[in-house]
């Protein structure tokens, strides 16, 4: 799950970025509306967290613009304004939810999860492929009931593969959804992580779940 944070206050941006990363999300930050607009078009985000008072293009204008262009990503507005009128204006501009600063990170996280769930067509709390299970709430991964311990990045990668189960995922798709904008796609980091996942998920089992699709990428399937 990749999130774009558009926030000009560096401290808040960093606080949100770090917190979301710790939860396993890939996060990019834009520090003004214009950069936010560009990044939103450049990458495939699952959620945008948008401040209202921004340099260059303000949050409401940006929100309207993205909706006019039929960009159908959930948008969570984050702002100090808290009057009913401002909330209504924000929601009318096409935002899906609204959070007033100062906020508790736990609440931001809960709202992000709710938005991602709504948009993910009744997102399940558990992913299952054959005997491999990933509990999205507790971040617990098991295969045949045996617990598998993954690092944050490994579990983000596995989550993405499981969500795309049965489909070919290219390295570019993985880079876009699991890593962030600072990722150097010319490295072999993705292959390294796939191999680590294989060691943890498939080793000791008769049927491998992670398959290499020659010349294209990878696929997770039974
Ligand atoms: Ca601001």
Coordinates of C-alpha atoms and ligand atoms in Angstrom, one line a residue:
X1 CA 0.0 0.0 0.0
X2 CA 1.5 3.3 -1.1
X3 CA 0.5 6.6 0.4
X4 CA 1.2 10.2 -0.8
X5 CA 1.4 12.8 2.0
X6 CA 1.0 16.4 0.8
X7 CA 2.0 18.6 3.7
X8 CA 4.2 21.7 3.9
X9 CA 5.0 21.6 7.6
X10 CA 8.1 19.4 7.6
X11 CA 7.7 18.3 11.2
X12 CA 4.2 17.0 10.6
X13 CA 5.1 15.5 7.3
X14 CA 8.0 13.7 8.9
X15 CA 5.9 12.5 11.8
X16 CA 3.2 11.1 9.5
X17 CA 5.8 9.6 7.1
X18 CA 7.7 7.8 9.8
X19 CA 4.6 6.5 11.5
X20 CA 3.1 5.1 8.4
X21 CA 6.4 3.6 7.3
X22 CA 6.6 1.8 10.7
X23 CA 3.2 0.3 9.8
X24 CA 4.6 -1.1 6.6
X25 CA 3.2 1.5 4.2
X26 CA 5.4 3.0 1.4
X27 CA 5.2 6.8 1.8
X28 CA 6.1 9.7 -0.4
X29 CA 5.9 13.3 0.8
X30 CA 5.2 16.4 -1.3
X31 CA 5.8 19.7 0.3
X32 CA 3.5 21.9 -1.8
X33 CA 0.4 21.4 -3.9
X34 CA 2.2 21.5 -7.2
X35 CA 4.5 18.7 -6.2
X36 CA 1.6 16.8 -4.8
X37 CA -0.2 17.1 -8.2
X38 CA 2.8 15.9 -10.1
X39 CA 3.5 12.9 -7.8
X40 CA -0.2 11.9 -7.8
X41 CA 0.1 11.6 -11.6
X42 CA 3.5 10.0 -11.6
X43 CA 2.8 7.1 -9.2
X44 CA 0.1 4.7 -8.5
X45 CA -1.1 5.6 -4.9
X46 CA -3.6 3.8 -2.8
X47 CA -4.4 6.8 -0.6
X48 CA -3.6 10.6 -0.4
X49 CA -3.3 12.5 2.9
X50 CA -3.7 16.1 2.0
X51 CA -3.2 19.3 4.0
X52 CA -5.4 22.2 3.1
X53 CA -3.1 25.3 3.5
X54 CA -0.4 24.6 1.0
X55 CA 2.0 26.7 -1.0
X56 CA 1.5 27.0 -4.8
X57 CA -1.8 25.0 -5.1
X58 CA -4.0 24.8 -1.9
X59 CA -5.4 21.4 -0.8
X60 CA -9.0 22.1 -1.8
X61 CA -8.1 23.1 -5.3
X62 CA -5.8 20.1 -5.7
X63 CA -8.6 17.8 -4.4
X64 CA -11.1 19.2 -6.9
X65 CA -8.6 19.0 -9.7
X66 CA -7.8 15.4 -9.1
X67 CA -11.5 14.5 -8.9
X68 CA -12.2 16.4 -12.1
X69 CA -9.5 14.3 -13.8
X70 CA -11.4 11.2 -12.5
X71 CA -8.6 10.2 -10.2
X72 CA -10.4 7.8 -8.0
X73 CA -8.0 7.5 -5.0
X74 CA -9.3 7.9 -1.5
X75 CA -8.3 11.4 -0.1
X76 CA -8.0 12.1 3.6
X77 CA -7.9 15.9 4.4
X78 CA -5.6 16.9 7.3
X79 CA -5.9 20.4 8.5
X80 CA -6.2 22.9 11.4
X81 CA -9.5 24.2 10.2
X82 CA -12.3 22.5 12.1
X83 CA -15.5 24.5 11.4
X84 CA -18.4 22.5 10.0
X85 CA -18.4 24.7 6.9
X86 CA -14.7 23.8 6.2
X87 CA -15.4 20.1 6.6
X88 CA -18.4 20.3 4.3
X89 CA -16.3 22.2 1.7
X90 CA -13.6 19.6 1.9
X91 CA -16.0 16.7 1.5
X92 CA -17.8 18.5 -1.4
X93 CA -14.4 19.0 -3.1
X94 CA -14.2 15.2 -3.3
X95 CA -12.4 14.3 -0.1
X96 CA -13.4 11.0 1.6
X97 CA -12.6 11.9 5.2
X98 CA -11.4 14.7 7.3
X99 CA -9.0 14.9 10.3
X100 CA -8.3 18.0 12.4
X101 CA -4.8 18.9 13.7
X102 CA -3.6 18.2 16.2
X103 CA -4.5 14.5 15.9
X104 CA -3.5 11.3 17.5
X105 CA -1.4 9.1 15.2
X106 CA -3.6 6.1 16.1
X107 CA -6.7 7.9 14.8
X108 CA -4.9 8.8 11.5
X109 CA -4.0 5.2 11.1
X110 CA -7.5 3.9 11.8
X111 CA -8.9 6.3 9.3
X112 CA -6.3 5.3 6.7
X113 CA -7.2 1.7 7.2
X114 CA -10.9 2.4 7.0
X115 CA -10.4 4.3 3.7
X116 CA -8.2 1.6 2.2
X117 CA -10.8 -1.0 3.2
X118 CA -13.7 0.9 1.7
X119 CA -11.9 1.4 -1.6
X120 CA -10.5 -2.1 -1.7
X121 CA -14.1 -3.4 -2.1
X122 CA -14.7 -4.7 1.4
X123 CA -11.1 -5.3 2.1
X124 CA -10.6 -8.6 3.9
X125 CA -8.8 -8.6 7.3
X126 CA -7.1 -11.8 6.2
X127 CA -5.4 -12.8 3.0
X128 CA -5.2 -16.5 2.1
X129 CA -3.5 -18.3 -0.7
X130 CA -3.4 -22.1 -0.3
X131 CA -2.2 -22.8 3.2
X132 CA -0.5 -19.4 3.5
X133 CA -2.4 -16.9 5.7
X134 CA -1.7 -13.2 6.4
X135 CA -3.7 -11.6 9.1
X136 CA -3.7 -7.9 8.2
X137 CA -4.7 -6.7 11.7
X138 CA -2.2 -8.6 13.7
X139 CA 0.4 -8.7 10.9
X140 CA 0.7 -12.4 11.7
X141 CA 1.8 -14.7 8.8
X142 CA 1.4 -18.5 8.9
X143 CA 1.8 -21.4 6.6
X144 CA 0.1 -24.6 7.4
X145 CA -0.5 -23.1 10.8
X146 CA 3.2 -22.5 11.4
X147 CA 4.1 -18.9 12.2
X148 CA 6.5 -17.2 9.8
X149 CA 8.5 -14.2 11.1
X150 CA 9.0 -11.5 8.5
X151 CA 10.6 -8.1 8.5
X152 CA 8.5 -5.1 7.7
X153 CA 9.6 -4.9 4.1
X154 CA 9.2 -8.6 3.6
X155 CA 5.7 -8.5 4.9
X156 CA 4.8 -5.5 2.7
X157 CA 6.1 -7.4 -0.3
X158 CA 4.2 -10.6 0.7
X159 CA 1.0 -8.6 1.2
X160 CA 1.3 -7.1 -2.2
X161 CA 2.0 -10.5 -3.8
X162 CA -0.9 -12.1 -2.0
X163 CA -3.3 -9.2 -3.1
X164 CA -2.2 -9.9 -6.6
X165 CA -2.3 -13.7 -6.3
X166 CA -2.6 -15.5 -9.6
X167 CA -1.4 -12.5 -11.5
X168 CA 2.0 -11.7 -12.9
X169 CA 3.6 -8.8 -11.0
X170 CA 6.6 -7.1 -12.6
X171 CA 9.5 -5.7 -10.8
X172 CA 8.2 -2.2 -11.7
X173 CA 4.9 -2.9 -10.1
X174 CA 6.6 -4.2 -7.0
X175 CA 8.8 -1.2 -6.8
X176 CA 5.8 1.1 -7.2
X177 CA 3.7 -0.5 -4.5
X178 CA 6.2 -1.7 -2.0
X179 CA 9.1 0.8 -2.2
X180 CA 8.9 4.6 -2.3
X181 CA 10.2 7.2 -4.7
X182 CA 13.8 7.0 -3.4
X183 CA 14.0 3.5 -4.7
X184 CA 16.7 2.9 -7.2
X185 CA 15.0 0.4 -9.7
X186 CA 18.4 -0.5 -11.2
X187 CA 19.4 -2.5 -8.1
X188 CA 18.6 -6.1 -7.5
X189 CA 17.0 -5.4 -4.2
X190 CA 13.6 -6.8 -5.3
X191 CA 15.2 -10.1 -6.3
X192 CA 17.0 -10.2 -3.0
X193 CA 13.8 -9.8 -1.1
X194 CA 11.9 -12.3 -3.2
X195 CA 14.6 -14.8 -2.4
X196 CA 14.4 -14.1 1.4
X197 CA 10.6 -14.6 1.2
X198 CA 11.1 -17.8 -0.6
X199 CA 13.4 -19.0 2.1
X200 CA 10.8 -18.2 4.7
X201 CA 7.6 -19.1 2.9
X202 CA 8.4 -22.0 0.6
X203 CA 11.4 -23.8 2.1
X204 CA 10.4 -27.1 3.6
X205 CA 7.1 -27.3 1.7
X206 CA 6.4 -29.5 -1.3
X207 CA 4.6 -26.9 -3.3
X208 CA 6.2 -23.6 -3.8
X209 CA 3.9 -20.6 -3.8
X210 CA 6.3 -18.0 -5.2
X211 CA 6.9 -18.5 -8.9
X212 CA 9.3 -16.8 -11.2
X213 CA 7.7 -15.9 -14.5
X214 CA 10.7 -15.8 -16.9
X215 CA 11.3 -12.4 -18.4
X216 CA 8.2 -10.9 -16.7
X217 CA 8.4 -11.0 -13.0
X218 CA 6.8 -13.1 -10.2
X219 CA 3.5 -14.7 -9.3
X220 CA 2.2 -16.0 -6.1
X221 CA -0.2 -18.9 -6.6
X222 CA -1.1 -22.4 -5.5
Ligands
LIG1 CA1 -0.1 23.6 5.8

